[in-house]
Short mmCIF file of C-alpha atoms in Angstrom, two decimals:
data_model
loop_
_atom_site.label_atom_id
_atom_site.label_comp_id
_atom_site.label_asym_id
_atom_site.label_seq_id
_atom_site.Cartn_x
_atom_site.Cartn_y
_atom_site.Cartn_z
CA MET A 59 -7.89 13.26 2.41
CA MET A 60 -6.48 15.50 5.16
CA GLU A 61 -7.32 18.67 3.19
CA THR A 62 -10.87 17.41 2.71
CA PHE A 63 -11.43 16.92 6.42
CA GLY A 64 -9.77 20.25 7.15
CA ALA A 65 -12.28 21.95 4.85
CA LEU A 66 -15.12 20.01 6.44
CA ILE A 67 -14.08 21.16 9.92
CA SER A 68 -14.02 24.77 8.74
CA GLU A 69 -17.45 24.43 7.11
CA VAL A 70 -19.02 22.85 10.18
CA ARG A 71 -17.56 25.51 12.45
CA ASN A 72 -19.04 28.23 10.26
CA VAL A 73 -22.47 26.64 10.41
CA ALA A 74 -22.21 25.99 14.15
CA THR A 75 -21.44 29.64 14.81
CA GLY A 76 -24.09 30.90 12.38
CA ASN A 77 -21.55 32.11 9.79
CA SER A 78 -22.79 30.09 6.80
CA ASN A 79 -22.32 31.64 3.37
CA ASP A 80 -26.08 31.67 2.71
CA GLY A 81 -26.73 33.36 6.04
CA THR A 82 -29.51 30.89 6.84
CA VAL A 83 -29.55 27.25 7.80
CA GLU A 84 -32.36 24.84 7.14
CA MET A 85 -32.18 23.31 10.60
CA GLU A 86 -34.28 20.24 9.99
CA GLY A 87 -32.57 19.20 6.79
CA PHE A 88 -29.17 20.04 8.16
CA LYS A 89 -29.75 17.89 11.22
CA GLN A 90 -30.31 14.89 8.99
CA ARG A 91 -27.11 15.67 7.09
CA VAL A 92 -25.16 15.94 10.34
CA ASP A 93 -26.43 12.53 11.41
CA GLU A 94 -25.34 11.04 8.11
CA ILE A 95 -21.86 12.53 8.44
CA ILE A 96 -21.55 11.26 12.01
CA SER A 97 -22.38 7.78 10.78
CA LYS A 98 -19.70 8.01 8.10
CA VAL A 99 -17.16 9.33 10.60
CA ASP A 100 -17.83 6.36 12.86
CA LYS A 101 -17.14 3.95 9.99
CA LEU A 102 -13.95 5.79 9.01
CA GLU A 103 -12.74 5.77 12.60
CA GLN A 104 -13.12 2.00 12.68
CA LYS A 105 -11.09 1.68 9.48
CA VAL A 106 -8.37 3.94 10.88
CA HIS A 107 -8.29 1.85 14.05
CA ASP A 108 -7.81 -1.30 11.97
CA VAL A 109 -4.99 0.32 9.97
CA GLU A 110 -3.21 1.47 13.12
CA ASN A 111 -3.43 -2.01 14.65
CA PHE A 112 -2.04 -3.52 11.46
CA TYR A 113 0.99 -1.26 11.26
CA SER A 114 1.64 -1.51 14.99
CA SER A 115 1.82 -5.30 14.75
CA VAL A 116 4.04 -5.16 11.65
CA ASN A 117 6.41 -2.65 13.26
CA LYS A 118 6.76 -4.89 16.35
CA LYS A 119 7.69 -7.84 14.15
CA GLN A 120 10.22 -5.78 12.20
CA THR A 121 11.75 -4.41 15.41
CA ASN A 122 12.21 -7.94 16.72
CA MET A 123 13.95 -8.89 13.47
CA LEU A 124 16.41 -6.04 13.95
CA LYS A 125 17.49 -7.30 17.38
CA GLY A 126 21.10 -8.30 17.53
CA ASN A 127 22.28 -5.32 15.48
CA SER A 128 24.39 -2.68 17.18
CA THR A 129 21.90 0.04 16.13
CA THR A 130 18.79 -1.73 17.46
CA LYS A 131 18.25 0.61 20.41
CA ASP A 132 18.47 3.68 18.20
CA LYS A 133 15.98 2.22 15.72
CA GLU A 134 13.55 1.45 18.51
CA LYS A 135 13.68 5.07 19.65
CA HIS A 136 13.50 6.63 16.21
CA VAL A 137 12.71 5.33 12.75
CA PRO A 138 14.52 7.37 10.05
CA SER A 139 12.36 8.92 7.36
CA ILE A 140 11.98 7.36 3.93
CA LYS A 141 14.04 10.20 2.43
CA LYS A 142 16.84 9.53 4.93
CA GLN A 143 16.74 5.83 4.08
CA GLN A 144 17.03 6.62 0.38
CA GLN A 145 19.99 8.93 1.02
CA ASP A 146 21.73 6.24 3.08
CA ALA A 147 21.07 3.71 0.32
CA SER A 148 22.70 6.03 -2.23
CA ARG A 149 25.77 6.43 -0.01
CA ARG A 150 26.04 2.67 0.47
CA GLU A 151 25.77 2.18 -3.29
CA VAL A 152 28.63 4.62 -3.93
CA ALA A 153 30.80 2.97 -1.25
CA ALA A 154 30.09 -0.51 -2.65
CA LEU A 155 30.95 0.68 -6.17
CA LYS A 156 34.31 1.98 -4.96
CA ARG A 157 35.11 -1.31 -3.22
CA MET A 158 34.20 -3.24 -6.38
CA GLN A 159 36.42 -0.96 -8.46
CA ASP A 160 39.28 -1.67 -6.06
CA LEU A 161 38.75 -5.41 -6.52
CA MET A 162 38.75 -4.92 -10.30
CA ARG A 163 42.10 -3.12 -10.06
CA GLN A 164 43.50 -6.08 -8.14
CA PHE A 165 42.06 -8.36 -10.82
CA GLY A 166 43.82 -6.18 -13.40
CA THR A 167 47.15 -7.20 -11.84
CA ILE A 168 46.28 -10.85 -12.35
CA LEU A 169 45.22 -10.14 -15.92
CA ARG A 170 48.53 -8.42 -16.71
CA GLN A 171 50.47 -11.39 -15.36
CA ILE A 172 48.51 -13.72 -17.63
CA THR A 173 48.71 -11.54 -20.75
CA GLN A 174 52.47 -11.03 -20.30
CA HIS A 175 53.05 -14.76 -20.40
CA LYS A 176 54.96 -15.94 -23.49
CA TRP A 177 52.04 -18.13 -24.56
CA ALA A 178 49.41 -15.40 -24.34
CA TRP A 179 49.94 -13.90 -27.81
CA PRO A 180 47.28 -16.03 -29.66
CA PHE A 181 44.60 -14.66 -27.33
CA MET A 182 45.40 -10.97 -27.32
CA GLN A 183 43.26 -10.00 -30.34
CA PRO A 184 40.01 -11.32 -31.88
CA VAL A 185 40.45 -14.47 -33.97
CA ASP A 186 41.09 -13.58 -37.65
CA VAL A 187 38.43 -15.91 -38.99
CA GLU A 188 38.68 -14.77 -42.63
CA GLY A 189 42.49 -14.54 -42.72
CA LEU A 190 42.95 -17.99 -41.21
CA GLY A 191 40.17 -19.50 -43.31
CA LEU A 192 38.24 -20.74 -40.29
CA HIS A 193 34.90 -20.95 -42.10
CA ASP A 194 33.19 -23.05 -39.39
CA TYR A 195 34.43 -20.95 -36.45
CA TYR A 196 31.09 -19.23 -35.73
CA GLU A 197 29.31 -22.55 -36.01
CA VAL A 198 31.42 -23.94 -33.16
CA ILE A 199 31.95 -20.80 -31.06
CA ASP A 200 28.83 -18.97 -29.86
CA LYS A 201 30.53 -15.98 -28.22
CA PRO A 202 34.09 -15.08 -29.36
CA MET A 203 36.28 -13.43 -26.72
CA ASP A 204 39.83 -12.05 -26.49
CA PHE A 205 41.93 -9.97 -24.08
CA SER A 206 41.71 -6.72 -26.07
CA THR A 207 37.90 -6.88 -25.84
CA ILE A 208 38.15 -7.53 -22.09
CA LYS A 209 40.51 -4.58 -21.65
CA ASN A 210 38.16 -2.24 -23.53
CA GLN A 211 35.25 -3.37 -21.38
CA MET A 212 37.26 -2.76 -18.21
CA GLU A 213 38.20 0.75 -19.32
CA ALA A 214 34.76 1.75 -20.66
CA LYS A 215 33.48 5.07 -19.27
CA ASP A 216 30.06 5.14 -20.90
CA GLY A 217 28.40 2.77 -18.45
CA THR A 218 28.67 -0.27 -20.74
CA GLY A 219 31.66 -1.75 -18.88
CA TYR A 220 31.81 -4.53 -16.33
CA LYS A 221 29.76 -4.02 -13.19
CA HIS A 222 31.10 -6.98 -11.22
CA ILE A 223 34.48 -8.68 -11.03
CA ARG A 224 32.90 -12.06 -11.74
CA GLU A 225 31.85 -10.78 -15.17
CA ILE A 226 35.52 -10.23 -16.05
CA CYS A 227 36.47 -13.61 -14.63
CA ALA A 228 33.83 -15.31 -16.80
CA ASP A 229 35.14 -13.63 -19.98
CA VAL A 230 38.77 -14.59 -19.20
CA ARG A 231 37.69 -18.20 -18.84
CA LEU A 232 35.72 -17.90 -22.09
CA VAL A 233 38.89 -16.83 -23.97
CA PHE A 234 40.68 -20.05 -23.05
CA LYS A 235 37.63 -22.35 -23.24
CA ASN A 236 36.82 -21.14 -26.78
CA ALA A 237 40.39 -21.98 -27.87
CA MET A 238 40.22 -25.39 -26.22
CA LYS A 239 36.83 -26.11 -27.77
CA TYR A 240 37.76 -25.19 -31.34
CA ASN A 241 41.30 -26.60 -31.45
CA ASP A 242 42.36 -30.22 -31.14
CA GLU A 243 43.67 -31.34 -27.74
CA LYS A 244 47.14 -32.00 -29.16
CA SER A 245 47.39 -28.65 -30.96
CA ASP A 246 49.71 -25.95 -29.58
CA VAL A 247 46.86 -23.43 -29.13
CA HIS A 248 44.81 -25.93 -27.10
CA VAL A 249 47.76 -26.74 -24.84
CA MET A 250 48.66 -23.05 -24.42
CA ALA A 251 45.05 -22.16 -23.52
CA LYS A 252 44.76 -25.05 -21.06
CA THR A 253 48.03 -24.08 -19.34
CA LEU A 254 47.13 -20.38 -19.02
CA LEU A 255 43.63 -21.23 -17.76
CA ALA A 256 45.19 -23.31 -14.95
CA LYS A 257 47.51 -20.43 -14.01
CA PHE A 258 44.59 -18.00 -14.05
CA GLU A 259 42.44 -20.24 -11.80
CA GLU A 260 45.31 -20.49 -9.33
CA LYS A 261 45.66 -16.71 -9.08
CA TRP A 262 41.87 -16.22 -9.01
CA LEU A 263 41.61 -18.47 -5.94
CA GLN A 264 43.93 -16.06 -4.11
CA LEU A 265 41.57 -13.13 -4.77
CA LEU A 266 38.34 -15.09 -4.36
CA PRO A 267 38.07 -14.73 -0.52
CA LYS A 268 38.00 -10.93 -0.88
CA VAL A 269 35.37 -11.20 -3.61
CA THR A 270 33.21 -13.49 -1.48
CA GLU A 271 33.58 -11.19 1.52
CA GLU A 272 32.45 -8.19 -0.52
CA GLU A 273 29.48 -10.08 -1.94
CA THR A 274 28.38 -11.18 1.54
CA ARG A 275 28.73 -7.63 2.84
CA ARG A 276 26.72 -6.28 -0.07
CA GLU A 277 23.93 -8.79 0.44
CA GLU A 278 23.73 -8.00 4.15
CA GLU A 279 23.68 -4.25 3.50
CA GLU A 280 20.97 -4.59 0.87
CA ALA A 281 18.85 -6.80 3.12
CA GLU A 282 19.22 -4.40 6.06
CA ALA A 283 18.50 -1.38 3.84
CA GLN A 284 15.39 -3.02 2.41
CA LEU A 285 14.15 -3.89 5.89
CA ALA A 286 14.85 -0.40 7.21
CA LEU A 287 13.05 1.17 4.25
CA GLN A 288 10.07 -1.10 4.82
CA VAL A 289 9.96 -0.10 8.50
CA ALA A 290 10.18 3.58 7.54
CA GLN A 291 7.35 3.21 5.02
CA GLU A 292 5.16 1.41 7.53
CA ALA A 293 5.94 4.02 10.20
CA ALA A 294 4.96 6.77 7.76
CA GLN A 295 1.70 4.97 7.00
CA ALA A 296 0.99 4.51 10.70
CA LYS A 297 1.65 8.22 11.34
CA MET A 298 -0.68 9.10 8.49
CA ALA A 299 -3.35 6.90 10.02
CA ARG A 300 -2.88 8.52 13.45
CA ASP A 301 -3.11 11.99 11.92
CA LEU A 302 -6.29 10.99 10.12
CA SER A 303 -7.65 9.58 13.35
CA ASN A 304 -7.01 12.90 15.09
CA GLU A 305 -8.71 14.80 12.27
CA LEU A 306 -11.70 12.47 12.43
CA TYR A 307 -11.91 12.86 16.20
CA GLU A 308 -11.99 16.64 15.86
CA VAL A 309 -14.69 16.40 13.20
CA ASP A 310 -16.64 14.00 15.39
CA VAL A 311 -16.50 16.35 18.39
CA ILE A 312 -17.61 19.37 16.37
CA LEU A 313 -20.39 17.45 14.65
CA GLU A 314 -21.67 16.16 17.96
CA GLU A 315 -21.74 19.69 19.36
CA LEU A 316 -23.51 20.89 16.24
CA ARG A 317 -26.00 18.03 16.42
CA GLU A 318 -26.91 19.01 19.97
CA ARG A 319 -27.44 22.63 18.90
CA VAL A 320 -29.65 21.55 16.03
CA LEU A 321 -31.74 19.29 18.26
CA LYS A 322 -32.30 22.09 20.74
CA ARG A 323 -33.61 24.33 17.97
CA CYS A 324 -35.83 21.67 16.38
CA ARG A 325 -39.50 22.39 17.02
CA LYS A 326 -41.70 19.73 18.51
CA MET A 327 -43.52 17.58 15.96
CA SER A 328 -47.30 18.11 16.03
CA THR A 329 -49.90 15.37 16.45
CA GLU A 330 -50.97 15.79 12.83
CA GLU A 331 -47.37 15.42 11.65
CA LYS A 332 -47.01 12.26 13.69
CA ARG A 333 -50.18 10.92 12.13
CA LYS A 334 -48.86 11.64 8.63
CA LEU A 335 -45.55 10.05 9.53
CA GLY A 336 -47.38 6.91 10.66
CA ASP A 337 -49.32 6.84 7.37
CA GLY A 338 -46.06 7.19 5.47
CA LEU A 339 -44.49 4.29 7.35
CA THR A 340 -47.35 2.00 6.33
CA ARG A 341 -46.68 2.78 2.66
CA LEU A 342 -42.98 1.89 2.74
CA SER A 343 -41.58 -1.13 0.96
CA PRO A 344 -40.41 -4.02 3.18
CA ASP A 345 -36.76 -3.03 2.76
CA ASP A 346 -37.37 0.64 3.52
CA LEU A 347 -39.56 -0.30 6.46
CA SER A 348 -36.69 -2.32 7.91
CA LYS A 349 -34.38 0.71 7.49
CA ALA A 350 -36.92 2.94 9.22
CA LEU A 351 -37.08 0.57 12.17
CA GLU A 352 -33.29 0.63 12.36
CA ILE A 353 -33.44 4.41 12.74
CA VAL A 354 -35.75 3.94 15.72
CA ALA A 355 -33.45 1.27 17.18
CA GLN A 356 -30.42 3.58 16.99
CA SER A 357 -31.82 5.87 19.68
CA ASN A 358 -33.73 3.11 21.50
CA PRO A 359 -31.39 0.18 22.28
CA SER A 360 -34.28 -1.81 23.78
CA PHE A 361 -36.34 -1.52 20.61
CA GLN A 362 -36.40 -4.84 18.73
CA ALA A 363 -36.29 -3.76 15.08
CA ASN A 364 -36.05 -7.34 13.82
CA ALA A 365 -38.84 -8.78 15.97
CA GLU A 366 -41.71 -10.58 14.21
CA GLU A 367 -44.24 -8.18 15.72
CA VAL A 368 -43.30 -4.53 16.24
CA ASP A 369 -45.26 -1.97 18.27
CA LEU A 370 -44.10 1.58 17.56
CA ASP A 371 -45.41 4.30 19.85
CA MET A 372 -44.88 7.65 18.16
CA ASP A 373 -45.35 9.60 21.40
CA ALA A 374 -42.54 7.62 23.04
CA GLN A 375 -39.96 8.60 20.41
CA SER A 376 -37.52 11.48 20.78
CA GLU A 377 -37.84 14.53 18.54
CA SER A 378 -34.54 13.56 16.90
CA THR A 379 -35.85 10.13 15.96
CA LEU A 380 -39.16 11.51 14.67
CA TRP A 381 -37.51 14.08 12.41
CA ARG A 382 -35.04 11.53 11.08
CA LEU A 383 -37.92 9.19 10.31
CA LYS A 384 -39.82 11.99 8.61
CA TYR A 385 -37.03 12.80 6.16
CA PHE A 386 -36.25 9.15 5.55
CA VAL A 387 -39.90 8.33 4.80
CA LYS A 388 -40.20 11.35 2.52
CA GLU A 389 -37.18 10.36 0.42
CA ALA A 390 -38.14 6.67 0.35
CA LEU A 391 -41.67 7.40 -0.85
CA GLU A 392 -40.35 9.74 -3.55
CA VAL A 393 -38.12 6.93 -4.85
CA GLN A 394 -41.03 4.49 -4.69
CA GLY A 395 -43.16 6.95 -6.65
CA LYS A 396 -40.60 7.09 -9.45
CA ASN A 397 -40.44 3.31 -9.59
CA SER A 398 -44.20 2.77 -9.26
CA GLY A 399 -44.64 2.40 -13.04
CA SER A 400 -42.43 -0.69 -13.17
CA MET A 401 -43.67 -1.98 -9.83
CA GLY A 402 -47.34 -1.93 -10.93
CA GLY A 403 -48.54 -0.97 -7.47
CA ASN A 404 -48.80 -4.61 -6.44
CA GLU A 405 -49.90 -4.73 -2.81
CA ASN A 406 -48.75 -8.33 -2.52
CA GLN A 407 -45.16 -7.06 -2.11
CA ASN A 408 -45.79 -6.22 1.53
CA ASN A 409 -44.94 -9.14 3.75
CA LYS A 410 -46.48 -10.34 7.00
CA ARG A 411 -44.08 -8.25 9.09
CA LYS A 412 -45.18 -5.07 7.36
CA ARG A 413 -48.89 -5.82 7.99
CA GLU A 414 -48.20 -6.45 11.64
CA PHE A 415 -46.29 -3.17 11.83
CA CYS A 416 -49.21 -1.33 10.20
CA ASP A 417 -51.54 -2.76 12.84
CA ALA A 418 -49.15 -1.45 15.51
CA ILE A 419 -49.19 2.01 13.88
CA ALA A 420 -52.99 1.91 13.88
CA LYS A 421 -52.97 1.20 17.60
CA THR A 422 -50.67 4.20 18.07
CA LYS A 423 -53.12 6.43 16.17
CA LYS A 424 -55.96 5.36 18.47
CA LYS A 425 -53.80 6.01 21.46
CA THR A 426 -52.97 9.48 20.09
CA LYS A 427 -56.67 10.31 19.57
CA LYS A 428 -57.48 9.41 23.14
CA THR A 429 -54.74 11.66 24.50
CA THR A 430 -55.90 14.58 22.37
#
């Protein structure tokens, strides 16, 4: 978008200074094109204004949400770039991973205490289902678990290991709960599993406050990082809108200067040309006639384009308006000519407003004859 407007500015400057590639400029046709571009620029400027207002309001809300933080003042003065936010997020991720690894090492101490207990031996390796003839084991137990499997997961270096300490805790509980589920309550294995599970829960409660603290810290950091990234993205969008607004303003200024030059070099429309223009207006379709009247209204604020009865005095119109009307009528009639086969040339398509306008044009012709 910015490159497009940059090229447009360069092109317009070349034409304005008489440096066009063709060496000649069709002034009349180019004036119409300039007017069209000015109209488009006005619409784009309005859109940019709406975008800027939107992001300004969003940024104010986000700034208010950040109040209470120690870095609020700095954020109000400067919003870090999206790239900076992403770099900070990566650093926070690395730091959080190290803290979680430290918690896992502390959990490893608890795990060693449990596995070194004299009753831990039945749970150290996977259950030998075939050797023990436990043919219904997999019908009762959905997910077998043992301490050797947990150890391998904790030591995995290929990215398949545990990511959170609670994952290890869940598997340790599963070891004992599987044994208690499959074996009778009075069996030795059931009693051993129940006893070790109680000891594990007791030790886990001692580590749990640190785990909860880390989880809360992580949630707060992620929420703050997400908010900061959102603010950075919105600030970038707002800056982009402001830059576009500046580009559009520059284009608008240059086009306005060019439009004035073109108007100064436009020759005065002759009486015969005005007469032909009036004839062309009477042959327009109702929709095109309404558009033509809008062109007149643009340069004549007091002109009532939507009035039931319209009186258009050609001699009272500026040269700019007359030439714009001429090119509009020419193009509209060409389109009507192409569609005349399907339209059937039915005169009944013209409504009452068009007939009244034609009468007004006729009055203008008489007025023109008297003055000539």
